[in-house]
Amino acid sequence: MRISTVREFRDNASGMLRGKDPILVTRRGKLAGIFFPQPEATLPIELKREMFGILSAEIGRQLRKRGVSEEEVLADFAAWRKAKRTAVRKAELFAAKRSSRATGRGR
């Protein structure tokens, strides 16, 4: 695992992004972000657990800071899922209609 400042990451991003090691990006000594290259193998479970804990805590902190409740998050997610399903269904229907017209079955 490599540690980089934001400036170093910005200036050398092209080369760093070609690497295979995860990169912890810091700003003023504090974690600003994590970059994981497309893994050929899966990440170690210990790292996944640590990342989950850190990311969950940060998301929780951001939600509390904005005064967003768990119920609001769940309702927003449910609405997003419903909209996504509707869009997918519409796209599938459109594709089926186009296909039937192209083959002459839609007449």
Tab-separated table of C-alpha atoms in Angstrom:
chain	number	residue	atom	x	y	z
A	1	MET	CA	0.000	0.000	0.000
A	2	ARG	CA	1.304	3.434	-0.915
A	3	ILE	CA	0.672	6.767	0.827
A	4	SER	CA	0.562	9.951	-1.225
A	5	THR	CA	-0.322	13.575	-0.651
A	6	VAL	CA	-3.066	15.123	-2.786
A	7	ARG	CA	-0.465	17.181	-4.636
A	8	GLU	CA	1.767	14.179	-5.316
A	9	PHE	CA	-1.238	12.125	-6.440
A	10	ARG	CA	-2.381	14.923	-8.778
A	11	ASP	CA	1.077	15.453	-10.251
A	12	ASN	CA	1.821	11.732	-10.732
A	13	ALA	CA	-1.686	10.329	-11.205
A	14	SER	CA	-1.004	8.748	-14.580
A	15	GLY	CA	1.824	6.612	-13.285
A	16	MET	CA	0.166	5.854	-9.969
A	17	LEU	CA	-3.049	4.722	-11.628
A	18	ARG	CA	-1.114	2.167	-13.666
A	19	GLY	CA	0.248	0.594	-10.493
A	20	LYS	CA	-1.277	-2.339	-8.704
A	21	ASP	CA	-0.982	-1.083	-5.115
A	22	PRO	CA	-3.798	0.717	-3.278
A	23	ILE	CA	-3.012	4.384	-2.624
A	24	LEU	CA	-3.996	6.285	0.517
A	25	VAL	CA	-4.246	9.955	-0.409
A	26	THR	CA	-3.718	12.442	2.419
A	27	ARG	CA	-4.365	16.151	2.789
A	28	ARG	CA	-2.547	17.933	5.612
A	29	GLY	CA	-1.793	14.589	7.237
A	30	LYS	CA	-5.406	13.357	7.235
A	31	LEU	CA	-6.938	10.748	4.980
A	32	ALA	CA	-8.544	12.442	1.966
A	33	GLY	CA	-9.276	9.358	-0.112
A	34	ILE	CA	-8.356	5.860	-1.112
A	35	PHE	CA	-7.671	4.635	-4.631
A	36	PHE	CA	-7.917	0.942	-5.441
A	37	PRO	CA	-6.788	-0.160	-8.873
A	38	GLN	CA	-8.946	-2.773	-10.572
A	39	PRO	CA	-7.939	-5.798	-8.534
A	40	GLU	CA	-6.921	-8.947	-10.311
A	41	ALA	CA	-7.627	-10.782	-7.096
A	42	THR	CA	-9.929	-9.848	-4.281
A	43	LEU	CA	-8.787	-7.627	-1.422
A	44	PRO	CA	-7.881	-9.202	1.917
A	45	ILE	CA	-10.914	-9.521	4.206
A	46	GLU	CA	-9.138	-7.575	6.982
A	47	LEU	CA	-8.715	-4.598	4.654
A	48	LYS	CA	-12.349	-4.832	3.539
A	49	ARG	CA	-13.512	-4.829	7.154
A	50	GLU	CA	-11.342	-1.851	8.054
A	51	MET	CA	-12.495	0.093	4.988
A	52	PHE	CA	-16.137	-0.722	5.728
A	53	GLY	CA	-15.784	0.599	9.277
A	54	ILE	CA	-14.059	3.795	8.180
A	55	LEU	CA	-16.442	4.489	5.304
A	56	SER	CA	-19.537	3.677	7.382
A	57	ALA	CA	-18.428	6.006	10.150
A	58	GLU	CA	-17.749	8.811	7.662
A	59	ILE	CA	-21.098	8.366	5.920
A	60	GLY	CA	-22.843	8.385	9.300
A	61	ARG	CA	-20.988	11.552	10.298
A	62	GLN	CA	-21.956	13.292	7.059
A	63	LEU	CA	-25.610	12.286	7.436
A	64	ARG	CA	-25.764	13.496	11.053
A	65	LYS	CA	-24.074	16.765	10.041
A	66	ARG	CA	-26.812	17.316	7.441
A	67	GLY	CA	-29.605	16.190	9.782
A	68	VAL	CA	-30.641	13.279	7.569
A	69	SER	CA	-32.386	10.373	9.278
A	70	GLU	CA	-32.036	6.688	8.461
A	71	GLU	CA	-35.676	6.651	7.349
A	72	GLU	CA	-34.982	9.432	4.844
A	73	VAL	CA	-32.019	7.529	3.430
A	74	LEU	CA	-34.084	4.339	3.094
A	75	ALA	CA	-36.979	6.211	1.460
A	76	ASP	CA	-34.612	7.925	-0.963
A	77	PHE	CA	-32.992	4.606	-1.845
A	78	ALA	CA	-36.397	2.950	-2.384
A	79	ALA	CA	-37.462	5.802	-4.681
A	80	TRP	CA	-34.207	5.548	-6.639
A	81	ARG	CA	-34.639	1.774	-7.032
A	82	LYS	CA	-38.226	2.171	-8.217
A	83	ALA	CA	-37.214	4.828	-10.762
A	84	LYS	CA	-34.355	2.637	-12.001
A	85	ARG	CA	-36.648	-0.378	-12.431
A	86	THR	CA	-39.173	1.755	-14.321
A	87	ALA	CA	-36.467	3.079	-16.636
A	88	VAL	CA	-35.143	-0.428	-17.300
A	89	ARG	CA	-38.640	-1.733	-18.055
A	90	LYS	CA	-39.310	1.148	-20.441
A	91	ALA	CA	-36.010	0.514	-22.221
A	92	GLU	CA	-36.799	-3.198	-22.515
A	93	LEU	CA	-40.279	-2.472	-23.924
A	94	PHE	CA	-38.837	0.025	-26.385
A	95	ALA	CA	-36.206	-2.475	-27.521
A	96	ALA	CA	-38.825	-5.217	-27.904
A	97	LYS	CA	-41.067	-2.940	-29.994
A	98	ARG	CA	-38.141	-1.945	-32.187
A	99	SER	CA	-37.130	-5.551	-32.635
A	100	SER	CA	-40.657	-6.650	-33.562
A	101	ARG	CA	-40.940	-3.803	-36.095
A	102	ALA	CA	-37.602	-4.724	-37.642
A	103	THR	CA	-38.668	-8.337	-38.084
A	104	GLY	CA	-42.167	-7.431	-39.300
A	105	ARG	CA	-43.976	-9.052	-36.366
A	106	GLY	CA	-45.340	-5.774	-35.018
A	107	ARG	CA	-47.897	-5.255	-37.841
